[in-house]
Tab-separated table of C-alpha atoms in Angstrom:
chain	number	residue	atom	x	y	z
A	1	UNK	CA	-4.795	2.418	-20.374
A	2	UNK	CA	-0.904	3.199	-19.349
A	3	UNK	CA	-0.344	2.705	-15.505
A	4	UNK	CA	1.371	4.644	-13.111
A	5	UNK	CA	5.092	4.715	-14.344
A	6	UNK	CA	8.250	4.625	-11.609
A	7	UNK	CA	11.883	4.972	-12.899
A	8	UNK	CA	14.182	4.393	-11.525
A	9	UNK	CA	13.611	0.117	-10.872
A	10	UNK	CA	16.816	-0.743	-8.735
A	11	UNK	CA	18.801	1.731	-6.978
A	12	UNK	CA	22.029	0.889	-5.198
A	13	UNK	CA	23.859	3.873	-3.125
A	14	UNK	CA	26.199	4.354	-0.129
A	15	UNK	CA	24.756	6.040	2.604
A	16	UNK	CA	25.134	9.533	2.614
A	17	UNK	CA	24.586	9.763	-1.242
A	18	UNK	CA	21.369	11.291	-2.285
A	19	UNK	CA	18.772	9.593	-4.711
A	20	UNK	CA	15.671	10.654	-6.504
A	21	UNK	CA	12.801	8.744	-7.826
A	22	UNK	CA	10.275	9.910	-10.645
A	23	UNK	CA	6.307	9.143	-10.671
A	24	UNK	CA	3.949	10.009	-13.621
A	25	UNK	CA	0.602	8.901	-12.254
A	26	UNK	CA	-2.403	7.906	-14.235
A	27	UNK	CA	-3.831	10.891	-16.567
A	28	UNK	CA	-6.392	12.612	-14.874
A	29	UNK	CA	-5.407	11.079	-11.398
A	30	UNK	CA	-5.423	14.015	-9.082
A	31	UNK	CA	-4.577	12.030	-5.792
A	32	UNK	CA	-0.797	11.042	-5.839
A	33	UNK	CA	1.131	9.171	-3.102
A	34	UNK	CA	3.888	7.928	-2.155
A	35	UNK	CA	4.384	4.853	0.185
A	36	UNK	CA	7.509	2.850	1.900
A	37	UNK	CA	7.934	-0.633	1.965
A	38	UNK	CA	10.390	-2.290	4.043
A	39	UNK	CA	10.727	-5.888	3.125
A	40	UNK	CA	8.016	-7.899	5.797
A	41	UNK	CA	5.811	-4.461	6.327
A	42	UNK	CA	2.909	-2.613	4.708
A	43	UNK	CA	3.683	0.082	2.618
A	44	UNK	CA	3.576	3.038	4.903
A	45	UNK	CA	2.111	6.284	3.920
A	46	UNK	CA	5.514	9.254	3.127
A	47	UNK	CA	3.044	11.892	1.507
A	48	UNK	CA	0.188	12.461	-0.068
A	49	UNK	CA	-0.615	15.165	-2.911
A	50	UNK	CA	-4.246	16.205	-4.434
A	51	UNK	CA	-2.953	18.049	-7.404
A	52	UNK	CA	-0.105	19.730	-6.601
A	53	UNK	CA	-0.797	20.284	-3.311
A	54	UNK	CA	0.670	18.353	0.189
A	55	UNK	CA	-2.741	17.239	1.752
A	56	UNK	CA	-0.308	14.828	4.450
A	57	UNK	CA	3.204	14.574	5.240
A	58	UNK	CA	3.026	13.793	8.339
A	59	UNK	CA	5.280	10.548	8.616
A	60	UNK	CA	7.711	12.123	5.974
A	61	UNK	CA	11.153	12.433	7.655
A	62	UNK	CA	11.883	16.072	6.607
A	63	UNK	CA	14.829	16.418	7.692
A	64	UNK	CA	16.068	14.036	4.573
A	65	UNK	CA	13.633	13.130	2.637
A	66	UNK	CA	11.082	15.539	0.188
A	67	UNK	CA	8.361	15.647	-2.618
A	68	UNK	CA	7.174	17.672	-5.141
A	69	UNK	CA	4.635	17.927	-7.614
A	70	UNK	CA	5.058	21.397	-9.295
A	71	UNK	CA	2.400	21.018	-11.851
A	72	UNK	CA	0.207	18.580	-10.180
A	73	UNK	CA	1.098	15.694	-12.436
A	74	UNK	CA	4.583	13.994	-11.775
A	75	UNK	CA	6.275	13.830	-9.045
A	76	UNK	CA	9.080	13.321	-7.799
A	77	UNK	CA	10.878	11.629	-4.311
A	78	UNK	CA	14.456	12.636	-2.928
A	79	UNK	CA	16.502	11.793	-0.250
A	80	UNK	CA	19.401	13.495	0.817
A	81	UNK	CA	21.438	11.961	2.792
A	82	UNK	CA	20.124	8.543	2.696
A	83	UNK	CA	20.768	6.020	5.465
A	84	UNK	CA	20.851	2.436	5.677
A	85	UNK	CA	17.239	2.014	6.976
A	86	UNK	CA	15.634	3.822	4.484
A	87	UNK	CA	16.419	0.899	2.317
A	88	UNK	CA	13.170	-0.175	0.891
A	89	UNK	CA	10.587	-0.506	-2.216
A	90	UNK	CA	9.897	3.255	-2.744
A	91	UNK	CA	5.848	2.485	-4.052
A	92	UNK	CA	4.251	5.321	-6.228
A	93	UNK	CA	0.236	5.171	-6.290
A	94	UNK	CA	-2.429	7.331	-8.073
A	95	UNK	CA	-6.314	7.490	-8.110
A	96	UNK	CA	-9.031	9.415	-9.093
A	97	UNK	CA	-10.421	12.260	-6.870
A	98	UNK	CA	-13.228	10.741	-5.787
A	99	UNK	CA	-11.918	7.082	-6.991
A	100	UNK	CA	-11.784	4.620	-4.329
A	101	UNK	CA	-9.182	2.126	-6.551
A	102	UNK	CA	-5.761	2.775	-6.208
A	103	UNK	CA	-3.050	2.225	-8.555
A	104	UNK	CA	0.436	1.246	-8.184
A	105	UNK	CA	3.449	1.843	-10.231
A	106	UNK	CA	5.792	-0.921	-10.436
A	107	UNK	CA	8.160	1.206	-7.239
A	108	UNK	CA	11.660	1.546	-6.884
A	109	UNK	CA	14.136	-0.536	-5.142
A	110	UNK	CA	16.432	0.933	-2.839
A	111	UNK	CA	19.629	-0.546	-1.528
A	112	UNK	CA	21.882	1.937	0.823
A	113	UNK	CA	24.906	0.308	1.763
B	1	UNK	CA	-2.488	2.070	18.626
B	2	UNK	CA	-1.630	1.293	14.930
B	3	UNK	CA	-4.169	2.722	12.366
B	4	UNK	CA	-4.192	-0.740	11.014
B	5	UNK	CA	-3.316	-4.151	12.695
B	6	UNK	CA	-2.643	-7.974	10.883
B	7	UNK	CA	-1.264	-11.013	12.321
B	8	UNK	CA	1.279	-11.399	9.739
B	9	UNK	CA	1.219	-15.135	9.984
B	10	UNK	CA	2.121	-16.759	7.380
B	11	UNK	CA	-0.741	-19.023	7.352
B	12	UNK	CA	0.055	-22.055	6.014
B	13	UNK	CA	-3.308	-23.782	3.704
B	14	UNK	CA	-3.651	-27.004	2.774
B	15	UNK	CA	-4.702	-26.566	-1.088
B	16	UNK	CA	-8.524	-26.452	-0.827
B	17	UNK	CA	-8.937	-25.794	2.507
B	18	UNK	CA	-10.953	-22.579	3.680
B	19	UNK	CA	-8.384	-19.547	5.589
B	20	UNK	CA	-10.090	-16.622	7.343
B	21	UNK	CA	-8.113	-13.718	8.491
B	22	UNK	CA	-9.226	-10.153	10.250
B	23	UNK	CA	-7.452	-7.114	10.156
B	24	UNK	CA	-8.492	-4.089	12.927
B	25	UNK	CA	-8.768	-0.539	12.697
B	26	UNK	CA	-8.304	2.158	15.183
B	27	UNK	CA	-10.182	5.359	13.626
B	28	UNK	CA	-14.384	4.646	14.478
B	29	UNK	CA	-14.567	7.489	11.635
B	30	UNK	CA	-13.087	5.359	8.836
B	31	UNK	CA	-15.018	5.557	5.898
B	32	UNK	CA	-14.171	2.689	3.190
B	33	UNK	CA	-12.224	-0.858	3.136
B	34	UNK	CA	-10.479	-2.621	0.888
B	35	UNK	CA	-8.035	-5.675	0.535
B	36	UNK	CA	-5.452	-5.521	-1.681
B	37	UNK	CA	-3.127	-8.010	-2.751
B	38	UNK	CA	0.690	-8.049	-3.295
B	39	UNK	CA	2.536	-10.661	-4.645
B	40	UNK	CA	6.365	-11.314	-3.899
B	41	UNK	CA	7.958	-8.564	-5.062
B	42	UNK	CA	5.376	-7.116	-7.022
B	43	UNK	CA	3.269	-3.780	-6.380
B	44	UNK	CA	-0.324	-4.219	-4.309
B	45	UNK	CA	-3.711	-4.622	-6.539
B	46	UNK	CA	-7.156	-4.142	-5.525
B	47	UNK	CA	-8.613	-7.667	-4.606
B	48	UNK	CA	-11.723	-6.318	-3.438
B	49	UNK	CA	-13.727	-3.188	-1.773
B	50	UNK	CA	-15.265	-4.381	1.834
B	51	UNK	CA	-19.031	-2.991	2.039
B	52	UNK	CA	-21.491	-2.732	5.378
B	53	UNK	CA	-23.326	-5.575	4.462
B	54	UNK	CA	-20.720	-8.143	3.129
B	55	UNK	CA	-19.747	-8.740	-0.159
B	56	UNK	CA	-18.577	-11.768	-2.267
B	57	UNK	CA	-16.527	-12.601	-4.797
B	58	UNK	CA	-15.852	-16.136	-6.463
B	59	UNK	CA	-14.105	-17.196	-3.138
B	60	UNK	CA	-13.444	-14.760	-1.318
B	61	UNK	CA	-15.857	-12.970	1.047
B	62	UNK	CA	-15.450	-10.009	2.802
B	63	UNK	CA	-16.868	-8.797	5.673
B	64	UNK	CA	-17.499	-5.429	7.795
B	65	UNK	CA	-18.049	-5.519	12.116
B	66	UNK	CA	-18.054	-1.289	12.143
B	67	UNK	CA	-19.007	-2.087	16.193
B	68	UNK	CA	-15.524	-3.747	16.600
B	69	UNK	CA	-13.967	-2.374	14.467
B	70	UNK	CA	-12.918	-5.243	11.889
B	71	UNK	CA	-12.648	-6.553	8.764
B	72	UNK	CA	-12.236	-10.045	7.741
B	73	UNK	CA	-11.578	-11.986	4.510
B	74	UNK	CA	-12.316	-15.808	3.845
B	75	UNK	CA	-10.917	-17.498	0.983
B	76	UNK	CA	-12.765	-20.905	0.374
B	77	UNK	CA	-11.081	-23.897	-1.555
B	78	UNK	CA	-7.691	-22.352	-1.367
B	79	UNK	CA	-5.841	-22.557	-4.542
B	80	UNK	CA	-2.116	-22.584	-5.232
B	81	UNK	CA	-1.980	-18.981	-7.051
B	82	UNK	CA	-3.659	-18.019	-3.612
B	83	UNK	CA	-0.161	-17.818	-2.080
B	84	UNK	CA	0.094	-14.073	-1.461
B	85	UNK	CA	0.269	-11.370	0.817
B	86	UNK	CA	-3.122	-9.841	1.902
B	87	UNK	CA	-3.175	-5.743	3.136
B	88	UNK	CA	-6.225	-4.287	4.921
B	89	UNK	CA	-6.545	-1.015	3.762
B	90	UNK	CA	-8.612	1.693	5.418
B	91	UNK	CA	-9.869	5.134	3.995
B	92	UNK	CA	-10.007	8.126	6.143
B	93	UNK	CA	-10.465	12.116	5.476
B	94	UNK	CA	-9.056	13.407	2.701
B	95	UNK	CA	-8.195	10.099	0.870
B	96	UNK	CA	-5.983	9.241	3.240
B	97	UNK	CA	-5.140	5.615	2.771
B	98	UNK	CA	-3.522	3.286	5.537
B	99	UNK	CA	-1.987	0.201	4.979
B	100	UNK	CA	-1.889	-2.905	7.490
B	101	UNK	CA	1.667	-5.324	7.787
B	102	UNK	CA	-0.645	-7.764	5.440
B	103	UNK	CA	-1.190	-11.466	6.144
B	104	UNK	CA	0.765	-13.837	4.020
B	105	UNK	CA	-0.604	-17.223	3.320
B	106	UNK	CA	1.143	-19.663	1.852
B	107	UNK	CA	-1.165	-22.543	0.136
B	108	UNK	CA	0.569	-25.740	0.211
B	109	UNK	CA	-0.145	-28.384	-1.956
């Protein structure tokens, strides 16, 4: 069974650059989220989608950051304009509707200098 | 209060010794627990699902106190490839998921 795929691994950029990161969860996953890690912390919840709809975005800083899933399967991250403390592993998870197991891509490192 | 709380530690083990860890949770309406496990620099897994009664398995047990709010996790004769980080992960409305900092523990041998 293929996993939930992240691209890209690393990513190095000067503040004030934007990035994007892709997410192709699991087949047939319809819950997709997206989690921050900053290095000594749990990964904290950015947004959550249930098909290709936001069900919470609350701790998603909207004024740079945003999400999209247009046809409820991939999905993908941006920032724009990053700062130095959003420097973190950029984690991409899936799972079933009524799954209780999630699964995590591999995530995406992010180094803003 | 934090959704989730852990004493990060690290908790150091001496290799088959026995650790025990808890990990609180604010919201009484929480519906399912789980512990996951991440390894340096690697994504988290599912180590196990925490059910009302207690569950076990191999070493590790995993335990429910919906009164107070807690969940623990006891891994008995500690092994090296123990050494990880350990989230507490609750499940609210919606699928909501909340991760805690994690407690590291660090077996020694």
């Amino acid at each position: 069974e293929a996993g939930v795929a992240q691209s890209p691994r690393y990513k190095i950029i000067e503040k004030r650059q934007s990035v994007a990161f892709w997410c192709n969860p699991i087949s047939g996953h319809a819950t997709l989220y997206w989690y921050q890690q900053i290095l000594g912390q749990g990964p904290k919840l950015l947004i959550q989608f249930q098909n290709n709809g936001v069900v919470d975005d609350s701790q998603l800083p909207k004024d740079r950051f945003s999400a999209e899933r247009l046809k409820g399967v991939d999905s993908t991250l941006k920032i724009q304009p990053a700062k130095l403390e959003d420097s973190a592993v950029y984690l991409c998870a899936s799972m079933l509707r009524r799954g209780e197991k999630l699964f995590f891509g591999s995530g995406t490192q992010l180094s803003v200098l | 209060r934090k959704e989730v709380e852990q004493d990060p530690g690290p908790f150091n083990v001496p290799e088959g010794a026995t650790v025990a860890f808890n990990c609180t949770y604010s919201n009484s309406a929480s519906q399912s627990f789980f512990w996951y496990r991440q390894d340096c620099r690697k994504e988290p897994k599912l180590l196990m699902s925490v059910y009302s009664s207690g569950n076990e398995d191999g070493r590790f047990t995993a335990q429910l106190n919906r009164a107070s709010q807690y969940i623990s996790l006891l891994i008995r004769d500690s092994k090296l490839s123990d050494s990880a980080t350990y989230l507490c992960v609750v499940k609210n409305g919606n699928n909501r998921l909340a991760f805690g900092k994690g407690n590291q523990v660090v077996v020694i041998p």
